[in-house]
Amino acid sequence: MKHPLSARRATALLFLLLAGSPPPVLASEGTVLAKPGATALAAHLPVEKAVLTEAPFVPPPIKRRHPAKVVVELEVREVVKRLSDGVEYTFWTFGGNVPGSFIRVRVGDFVEFHLNNHPSSKVPHNIDLHAVTGPGGGAASSFTAPGYSSQFSFTALNPGLFVYHCATAPVPMHVANGMYGMILVEPENGYPEVDKEFYVMQGEFYTAGRHGEPGLQPFDPAKAEDERAPYIVFNGSVGSLVGDKALKAEVNDRVRIYFGVGGPNVISSFHVIGEIFDTVYQEGGILPSQRQVQTTLVPAGGSTITDFKVDVPGTYVLVDHSLSRAFNKGALGMLKVTGPENHLIYSGKEVDAVYLGAASEAASVAGRREAELMISKEKAIAASPEIANLTQEIRLERGKKVYLASCFACHMATGEGLPNVFPPLAKSDYLKADKDRAIKVVLKGMSGPITVNGSAYNNMMPPQEVTDDQAADVLTYVMNSWGNDFGNVSASDVRRVRAETR
Amino acid sequence: MKTLLALICVSSVLGAIAAEKSEIPSCCAPAPAALVFKASCCVEEKPAAPLTDKSLYQLNSAWTNDAGGSVALTTLRGRPVLIAMFFASCEYACPVLVNDLKRLEAALPEDVRGNVQLVLVTFDTKRDTPPALRAFRERMELGPQWTLLTSTPSAVQELAMLLGVKFKQDSRGQFAHSNLITVLNAEGEIVHQHAGLQGDVSTAAKVVAQLPR
Amino acid sequence: MAPTLLRSSSLRSFRRMLAAAVVWGGLLVFTSARSEVAAPVGMTFIPAGTYEPQLRSKDEPDKVPVEAFWLDARPVTNAEFLEFVRTHPQWQRSKVSALFADRGYLADWAGDLELGEAASAAAPVVRVSWFAARAFAQAEGKRLPTTAEWERAAAAGFTQPDGASEAGFSAYVLSWLSRPGIARLPAAGSGRPNVFGARDLHGLVWEWVDDFNTAMTTGESRADTGLERNLFCGAGAAGARNLTDYPAFMRAGLRSSVRANYCVPNLGFRCAQDLAPASENSP
């Protein structure tokens, strides 16, 4: 299969080039054969240790107005963590998380970079920082075997927001396993001051299983090559910026998001729902290149800096506006803004209520719980015959998931309803009295006056679009929660009622 | 008839047993000699201190120079060494590498220059016999301070590993190899490496000049 | 008895017995003649074949012939290496020179001659340098396999001689890389044998090869790679055989990232041996 250098081979060569060579032979272990020139230049600079942070947090702005020698210690670790509910993945990380630690220096700083590859790593790694001017962006000098450490130095000649990533062949796999992060090189006088700064990076994960398929998922090279990612997420997992992990700000804050795309493949159409970017430093450069932007394009292996002032409280949703990614694959995060309302600007409801199903935090807790219980169930079956209790618990959690997706909006989270408007389900005599009627209400809805626990209600409940199993589960949940002990509803009960009431 | 049959079976069985019984030769592992010191009239008088942990002269392999004489690496002890690996039929890089060594030698201060040994070790153990090495020495006009060495493939491999030199033989019999000049101090420890061809040798020269005499 | 055998009614059974004796005898003679030494203990026969290098330069063939050889059926264990350092004290942890094994050498053992909790006897020995592995092999009258030999043996699947055409084999090899490292390695040889009878070439530990320093990453002569062209003389451009064979990239990467005295936590070795007894120093 001999043929002259083709485009494919040239690409492979590029990555092979980036892979670099091992550290120089050491005169004595632990000593670096420093090139005399470099250390002489840096000798007069004050030395400081780089403050590294984990996403979504950013190190504080640099106050000094002169260069320094900044020492960065970054550890590469391969760790198993949650990718989504019930789904785990072996991430290859800079600093233990995806994205890797955020590094903040100033233009002109002399950076002494230590890359430490944890002994438990399977494979060698290196780093290519887009801020480095030099072979491979540092990759050639940082190729490190498991249990070893490399050091190289560079001067941050160019200001801007730069991606860094592992450049060891096969690069798509290393990056697809989460080996990317960002380094901010502040211009001489920094970027304009803001009140809140956040660090968000988008990336894909190519799992052998479908989106949501539980278990420890291996990497799938065929999907990676075809760029068919089951997961496209912010900050390394589905829901990483949702619920109690949402970004937080207050009304009138000037917010800045340092947003990058680790990739490995897809670009991002970055948008914050409900906000307009006052300023965009396009592609992470130093020019405030555009103002009043709704959605800005971020290249794979690139970045952007978006500044905006938040005027009204609420939840603002960060998305990749290629919406299948936001909706189906996890490219969604939240910024929760608290403070006084300003109805002139906006008078609407919390965005939380709009995102039901997988996006709702309580439902995902229930989902997580369900996944944990499923695993327990398998174990229990193998170990002991106490299956019945677990099965019931699973049904209750599944039912709770359905409840939180549809019913709670009116009947409330603890089944108490809304006085005079929506009847309670907790300790409801109406519910207890007739199981078949309860099933029919769920399937067909109801209207007209009823009395529940001595109070009169006259409202309309819409029919619920649920499967037989979902109806059975949610009814079982309702009938066994909040002090209710009204028995179970089975899928066959539901089927029967559905047939009868056709 | 029965006897003949029995004889056939028995002889086959015996034959099989004999075949399985052949010995697997066992060799001793070469000991990395931490304490070897070979006194030689070529080496300046020094106390017989043990070799340090980093000294390449812990390799106790046997080497042959282009005069056909056998050389132990410890004979290099006592003076700084500039060492590189090459092969005589190299078409491109090795002549340039030798030239780089000459440039480096020339860049040294005069009093240092006379004290330095220049060593070339061949990858091509098959074809670079002592006469071939001799021919290379003459072609490249290498004086008495140059030592050309060959050995077994295993010993060459070990030295390349210690220096960090990568090499691979291709189908044409040529070697693809990295180009590296290594500076060893008097104890045989690596103190500097200069990679690539036709580069700036002044840093390496400074390192050599600053080595303790 | 003999006259009985020759009677026609028993002639057929006698002929059968004779035929069987000839066949079995011939088989025994034939197998012992094929190998100058009979199968060394714990080794398996790897037949002659080819190796397609993942990385090669333009002038190199894309298929390298590999002669038949013996290969250890499983990696060398802690117990075996312990026995070696017992009889070769210069390779004990506290005595070995840093030139031949760095500070990570046998770091998981409890002492010079004590395995301890972290290193089980049957697990593959790791944290051994290339020099140490070679010394062990030489003490056994063996050697380390070359890259070509190791890759040729490892290209075989569990049911097919060519693993790439065996359903699920590539995914199996890659799956090890998708799992995190484990603190305590399982016993060497506990994996499924491939068609040649070798176990654990994938999925347990990386393994030293004799010429690991040939796994070099060279630049392309036409591209802006002045550095690489300088560093690596030789035939110029290098190409990758198969851009989707990620494990092959990983192995080449691991080999490029280590030095001969490195002692890596997940790098062990197994030995090879020529079919014909050869002198230690033949090319």
Short mmCIF file of N, CA and C in Angstrom, two decimals, chain B residues 10-129:
data_model
loop_
_atom_site.label_atom_id
_atom_site.label_comp_id
_atom_site.label_asym_id
_atom_site.label_seq_id
_atom_site.Cartn_x
_atom_site.Cartn_y
_atom_site.Cartn_z
N VAL B 10 8.95 -48.57 21.54
CA VAL B 10 9.91 -48.17 22.56
C VAL B 10 10.91 -47.16 22.01
N SER B 11 11.38 -47.42 20.78
CA SER B 11 12.40 -46.51 20.21
C SER B 11 11.81 -45.14 19.95
N SER B 12 10.55 -45.09 19.52
CA SER B 12 9.94 -43.76 19.30
C SER B 12 9.83 -43.01 20.60
N VAL B 13 9.41 -43.72 21.63
CA VAL B 13 9.27 -43.07 22.93
C VAL B 13 10.61 -42.57 23.43
N LEU B 14 11.61 -43.40 23.29
CA LEU B 14 12.96 -43.00 23.74
C LEU B 14 13.45 -41.78 22.95
N GLY B 15 13.15 -41.81 21.66
CA GLY B 15 13.57 -40.68 20.82
C GLY B 15 12.94 -39.37 21.31
N ALA B 16 11.68 -39.48 21.67
CA ALA B 16 10.97 -38.28 22.13
C ALA B 16 11.57 -37.75 23.43
N ILE B 17 11.84 -38.66 24.31
CA ILE B 17 12.43 -38.25 25.60
C ILE B 17 13.78 -37.57 25.37
N ALA B 18 14.55 -38.14 24.48
CA ALA B 18 15.88 -37.57 24.21
C ALA B 18 15.74 -36.15 23.68
N ALA B 19 14.78 -35.95 22.79
CA ALA B 19 14.61 -34.61 22.20
C ALA B 19 14.24 -33.58 23.27
N GLU B 20 13.39 -33.98 24.22
CA GLU B 20 12.95 -33.00 25.22
C GLU B 20 14.01 -32.67 26.24
N LYS B 21 15.03 -33.51 26.28
CA LYS B 21 15.97 -33.33 27.39
C LYS B 21 17.08 -32.33 27.08
N SER B 22 17.12 -31.76 25.84
CA SER B 22 18.26 -30.89 25.51
C SER B 22 18.28 -29.66 26.41
N GLU B 23 19.45 -29.25 26.72
CA GLU B 23 19.64 -28.17 27.69
C GLU B 23 19.36 -26.80 27.08
N ILE B 24 18.84 -25.92 27.85
CA ILE B 24 18.75 -24.52 27.46
C ILE B 24 19.97 -23.84 28.05
N PRO B 25 20.79 -23.26 27.19
CA PRO B 25 22.01 -22.67 27.74
C PRO B 25 21.66 -21.50 28.65
N SER B 26 22.38 -21.39 29.72
CA SER B 26 22.14 -20.23 30.59
C SER B 26 23.40 -19.39 30.63
N CYS B 27 23.23 -18.11 30.58
CA CYS B 27 24.36 -17.18 30.62
C CYS B 27 24.23 -16.33 31.86
N CYS B 28 25.32 -15.83 32.27
CA CYS B 28 25.26 -14.92 33.40
C CYS B 28 24.84 -13.55 32.90
N ALA B 29 24.14 -12.82 33.69
CA ALA B 29 23.78 -11.45 33.31
C ALA B 29 25.02 -10.59 33.48
N PRO B 30 25.29 -9.70 32.53
CA PRO B 30 26.45 -8.82 32.72
C PRO B 30 26.18 -7.90 33.90
N ALA B 31 27.13 -7.85 34.80
CA ALA B 31 26.90 -7.04 35.99
C ALA B 31 27.26 -5.59 35.71
N PRO B 32 26.36 -4.65 36.00
CA PRO B 32 26.78 -3.26 35.87
C PRO B 32 27.78 -2.96 36.98
N ALA B 33 28.99 -2.69 36.57
CA ALA B 33 30.07 -2.62 37.57
C ALA B 33 30.12 -1.22 38.17
N ALA B 34 29.64 -1.12 39.39
CA ALA B 34 29.69 0.19 40.04
C ALA B 34 31.08 0.49 40.55
N LEU B 35 31.89 -0.51 40.66
CA LEU B 35 33.18 -0.30 41.30
C LEU B 35 34.37 -0.58 40.39
N VAL B 36 34.09 -0.74 39.10
CA VAL B 36 35.21 -1.10 38.21
C VAL B 36 36.08 0.10 37.94
N PHE B 37 37.34 -0.02 38.12
CA PHE B 37 38.27 1.02 37.68
C PHE B 37 39.44 0.34 37.00
N LYS B 38 39.66 0.70 35.76
CA LYS B 38 40.75 0.04 35.05
C LYS B 38 41.88 1.04 34.91
N ALA B 39 42.96 0.79 35.55
CA ALA B 39 44.10 1.70 35.44
C ALA B 39 44.71 1.57 34.05
N SER B 40 45.09 2.67 33.45
CA SER B 40 45.67 2.63 32.11
C SER B 40 46.73 3.72 32.03
N CYS B 41 47.75 3.47 31.28
CA CYS B 41 48.83 4.47 31.15
C CYS B 41 48.36 5.70 30.43
N CYS B 42 47.26 5.61 29.70
CA CYS B 42 46.76 6.78 28.98
C CYS B 42 46.00 7.73 29.90
N VAL B 43 45.62 7.23 31.04
CA VAL B 43 44.80 8.06 31.95
C VAL B 43 45.71 8.72 32.97
N GLU B 44 45.47 10.00 33.21
CA GLU B 44 46.26 10.71 34.21
C GLU B 44 46.03 10.11 35.58
N GLU B 45 47.04 10.21 36.40
CA GLU B 45 46.93 9.56 37.72
C GLU B 45 45.85 10.22 38.55
N LYS B 46 44.91 9.41 38.96
CA LYS B 46 43.85 9.89 39.84
C LYS B 46 43.63 8.82 40.89
N PRO B 47 43.14 9.22 42.08
CA PRO B 47 42.84 8.17 43.07
C PRO B 47 41.74 7.26 42.52
N ALA B 48 41.79 5.98 42.91
CA ALA B 48 40.85 5.00 42.35
C ALA B 48 39.49 5.12 43.02
N ALA B 49 38.84 6.27 42.80
CA ALA B 49 37.51 6.45 43.38
C ALA B 49 36.49 5.62 42.59
N PRO B 50 35.46 5.16 43.24
CA PRO B 50 34.46 4.39 42.49
C PRO B 50 33.73 5.29 41.50
N LEU B 51 33.22 4.70 40.45
CA LEU B 51 32.44 5.45 39.48
C LEU B 51 31.16 5.94 40.12
N THR B 52 30.73 7.13 39.73
CA THR B 52 29.49 7.64 40.32
C THR B 52 28.29 6.93 39.70
N ASP B 53 27.18 7.15 40.35
CA ASP B 53 25.91 6.58 39.92
C ASP B 53 25.51 6.99 38.50
N LYS B 54 26.02 8.13 38.06
CA LYS B 54 25.60 8.66 36.76
C LYS B 54 26.63 8.39 35.66
N SER B 55 27.70 7.75 36.02
CA SER B 55 28.76 7.59 35.04
C SER B 55 28.41 6.55 34.00
N LEU B 56 28.57 6.92 32.73
CA LEU B 56 28.30 5.98 31.66
C LEU B 56 29.34 4.87 31.64
N TYR B 57 30.46 5.10 32.32
CA TYR B 57 31.51 4.09 32.27
C TYR B 57 31.16 2.88 33.13
N GLN B 58 29.99 2.90 33.76
CA GLN B 58 29.51 1.70 34.45
C GLN B 58 29.20 0.59 33.46
N LEU B 59 29.07 0.97 32.19
CA LEU B 59 28.89 -0.05 31.16
C LEU B 59 30.21 -0.79 30.98
N ASN B 60 30.24 -2.08 31.30
CA ASN B 60 31.52 -2.77 31.22
C ASN B 60 31.63 -3.60 29.95
N SER B 61 30.95 -3.13 28.91
CA SER B 61 31.04 -3.86 27.64
C SER B 61 32.42 -3.67 27.01
N ALA B 62 32.74 -4.57 26.07
CA ALA B 62 34.05 -4.53 25.41
C ALA B 62 33.92 -3.83 24.07
N TRP B 63 34.83 -2.91 23.77
CA TRP B 63 34.79 -2.13 22.54
C TRP B 63 36.08 -2.33 21.76
N THR B 64 35.98 -2.09 20.45
CA THR B 64 37.15 -2.22 19.58
C THR B 64 37.34 -0.91 18.84
N ASN B 65 38.59 -0.43 18.77
CA ASN B 65 38.82 0.82 18.05
C ASN B 65 39.24 0.53 16.60
N ASP B 66 39.50 1.59 15.85
CA ASP B 66 39.76 1.37 14.42
C ASP B 66 41.14 0.78 14.16
N ALA B 67 41.93 0.66 15.22
CA ALA B 67 43.21 -0.05 15.05
C ALA B 67 43.04 -1.53 15.37
N GLY B 68 41.85 -1.92 15.75
CA GLY B 68 41.60 -3.32 16.09
C GLY B 68 41.87 -3.63 17.54
N GLY B 69 42.28 -2.62 18.32
CA GLY B 69 42.58 -2.88 19.73
C GLY B 69 41.33 -2.86 20.57
N SER B 70 41.37 -3.59 21.70
CA SER B 70 40.15 -3.58 22.53
C SER B 70 40.27 -2.49 23.58
N VAL B 71 39.15 -1.87 23.82
CA VAL B 71 39.05 -0.67 24.65
C VAL B 71 37.92 -0.85 25.64
N ALA B 72 38.19 -0.49 26.89
CA ALA B 72 37.09 -0.40 27.85
C ALA B 72 36.73 1.07 28.00
N LEU B 73 35.48 1.36 28.20
CA LEU B 73 35.06 2.76 28.26
C LEU B 73 35.74 3.50 29.41
N THR B 74 36.11 2.79 30.44
CA THR B 74 36.74 3.46 31.58
C THR B 74 38.08 4.09 31.22
N THR B 75 38.66 3.69 30.10
CA THR B 75 39.93 4.34 29.69
C THR B 75 39.70 5.80 29.31
N LEU B 76 38.45 6.15 29.06
CA LEU B 76 38.15 7.54 28.73
C LEU B 76 38.09 8.42 29.97
N ARG B 77 38.07 7.77 31.11
CA ARG B 77 37.90 8.51 32.36
C ARG B 77 39.08 9.42 32.59
N GLY B 78 38.81 10.60 33.14
CA GLY B 78 39.88 11.52 33.50
C GLY B 78 39.89 12.78 32.65
N ARG B 79 39.28 12.74 31.48
CA ARG B 79 39.24 13.92 30.62
C ARG B 79 37.84 14.07 30.06
N PRO B 80 37.45 15.30 29.73
CA PRO B 80 36.11 15.45 29.14
C PRO B 80 36.03 14.75 27.79
N VAL B 81 34.81 14.32 27.45
CA VAL B 81 34.60 13.57 26.21
C VAL B 81 33.47 14.22 25.43
N LEU B 82 33.67 14.37 24.12
CA LEU B 82 32.57 14.75 23.23
C LEU B 82 32.25 13.50 22.43
N ILE B 83 31.04 12.98 22.59
CA ILE B 83 30.74 11.69 22.00
C ILE B 83 29.50 11.80 21.11
N ALA B 84 29.55 11.12 19.96
CA ALA B 84 28.40 11.07 19.06
C ALA B 84 28.36 9.70 18.41
N MET B 85 27.19 9.37 17.85
CA MET B 85 27.05 8.07 17.20
C MET B 85 26.81 8.29 15.71
N PHE B 86 27.34 7.40 14.90
CA PHE B 86 27.32 7.60 13.44
C PHE B 86 27.41 6.26 12.74
N PHE B 87 27.46 6.29 11.42
CA PHE B 87 27.87 5.12 10.66
C PHE B 87 28.60 5.58 9.42
N ALA B 88 29.60 4.81 8.99
CA ALA B 88 30.55 5.30 7.99
C ALA B 88 29.92 5.54 6.63
N SER B 89 28.92 4.77 6.27
CA SER B 89 28.34 4.95 4.94
C SER B 89 27.15 5.90 4.95
N CYS B 90 27.08 6.74 5.96
CA CYS B 90 25.99 7.71 6.08
C CYS B 90 26.12 8.76 5.00
N GLU B 91 25.01 9.03 4.30
CA GLU B 91 25.10 9.89 3.13
C GLU B 91 24.97 11.36 3.46
N TYR B 92 24.22 11.66 4.48
CA TYR B 92 23.93 13.08 4.69
C TYR B 92 24.42 13.60 6.03
N ALA B 93 23.84 13.08 7.09
CA ALA B 93 24.01 13.75 8.38
C ALA B 93 25.36 13.55 9.04
N CYS B 94 25.92 12.34 8.92
CA CYS B 94 27.11 12.07 9.72
C CYS B 94 28.33 12.92 9.34
N PRO B 95 28.56 13.15 8.08
CA PRO B 95 29.66 14.08 7.77
C PRO B 95 29.42 15.46 8.37
N VAL B 96 28.18 15.90 8.37
CA VAL B 96 27.86 17.20 8.97
C VAL B 96 28.08 17.13 10.47
N LEU B 97 27.70 16.01 11.07
CA LEU B 97 27.87 15.82 12.51
C LEU B 97 29.34 15.89 12.89
N VAL B 98 30.16 15.23 12.10
CA VAL B 98 31.62 15.25 12.37
C VAL B 98 32.14 16.67 12.24
N ASN B 99 31.63 17.37 11.24
CA ASN B 99 32.04 18.74 11.06
C ASN B 99 31.62 19.60 12.25
N ASP B 100 30.44 19.35 12.76
CA ASP B 100 29.96 20.08 13.95
C ASP B 100 30.89 19.83 15.13
N LEU B 101 31.34 18.57 15.25
CA LEU B 101 32.27 18.25 16.34
C LEU B 101 33.58 19.02 16.16
N LYS B 102 34.02 19.09 14.93
CA LYS B 102 35.26 19.85 14.66
C LYS B 102 35.07 21.32 14.99
N ARG B 103 33.90 21.85 14.65
CA ARG B 103 33.63 23.27 14.94
C ARG B 103 33.60 23.50 16.45
N LEU B 104 33.01 22.54 17.14
CA LEU B 104 32.95 22.63 18.59
C LEU B 104 34.35 22.58 19.19
N GLU B 105 35.15 21.68 18.66
CA GLU B 105 36.54 21.57 19.12
C GLU B 105 37.27 22.89 18.90
N ALA B 106 37.05 23.47 17.73
CA ALA B 106 37.74 24.73 17.40
C ALA B 106 37.27 25.88 18.28
N ALA B 107 36.04 25.79 18.75
CA ALA B 107 35.49 26.88 19.55
C ALA B 107 35.98 26.85 20.99
N LEU B 108 36.68 25.77 21.35
CA LEU B 108 37.15 25.67 22.74
C LEU B 108 38.41 26.51 22.94
N PRO B 109 38.59 27.02 24.17
CA PRO B 109 39.85 27.73 24.45
C PRO B 109 41.03 26.76 24.28
N GLU B 110 42.16 27.31 23.92
CA GLU B 110 43.29 26.46 23.53
C GLU B 110 43.70 25.48 24.62
N ASP B 111 43.70 25.94 25.86
CA ASP B 111 44.19 25.05 26.92
C ASP B 111 43.20 23.91 27.19
N VAL B 112 41.95 24.15 26.84
CA VAL B 112 40.94 23.10 27.03
C VAL B 112 40.97 22.12 25.87
N ARG B 113 41.21 22.66 24.70
CA ARG B 113 41.12 21.86 23.48
C ARG B 113 42.01 20.64 23.53
N GLY B 114 43.21 20.83 24.07
CA GLY B 114 44.16 19.72 24.07
C GLY B 114 43.78 18.61 25.01
N ASN B 115 42.82 18.88 25.90
CA ASN B 115 42.52 17.92 26.96
C ASN B 115 41.27 17.09 26.65
N VAL B 116 40.63 17.42 25.53
CA VAL B 116 39.31 16.83 25.25
C VAL B 116 39.45 15.63 24.33
N GLN B 117 38.63 14.59 24.57
CA GLN B 117 38.63 13.42 23.68
C GLN B 117 37.36 13.45 22.84
N LEU B 118 37.52 13.12 21.56
CA LEU B 118 36.35 13.09 20.68
C LEU B 118 36.10 11.63 20.30
N VAL B 119 34.91 11.15 20.57
CA VAL B 119 34.62 9.73 20.39
C VAL B 119 33.44 9.56 19.43
N LEU B 120 33.64 8.70 18.44
CA LEU B 120 32.55 8.36 17.53
C LEU B 120 32.26 6.87 17.66
N VAL B 121 30.99 6.53 17.84
CA VAL B 121 30.61 5.13 17.98
C VAL B 121 29.67 4.77 16.84
N THR B 122 29.90 3.64 16.20
CA THR B 122 29.10 3.28 15.04
C THR B 122 27.88 2.44 15.39
N PHE B 123 26.77 2.69 14.65
CA PHE B 123 25.59 1.82 14.74
C PHE B 123 25.79 0.58 13.89
N ASP B 124 26.60 0.75 12.83
CA ASP B 124 26.65 -0.26 11.77
C ASP B 124 27.72 -1.29 12.11
N THR B 125 27.41 -2.11 13.12
CA THR B 125 28.43 -3.02 13.64
C THR B 125 28.83 -4.06 12.60
N LYS B 126 27.93 -4.29 11.65
CA LYS B 126 28.24 -5.32 10.64
C LYS B 126 29.29 -4.83 9.66
N ARG B 127 29.05 -3.61 9.11
CA ARG B 127 29.92 -3.17 8.02
C ARG B 127 31.08 -2.30 8.50
N ASP B 128 30.89 -1.61 9.62
CA ASP B 128 31.97 -0.73 10.10
C ASP B 128 32.97 -1.50 10.95
N THR B 129 33.71 -2.35 10.26
CA THR B 129 34.80 -3.11 10.89
C THR B 129 35.95 -2.14 11.15
#
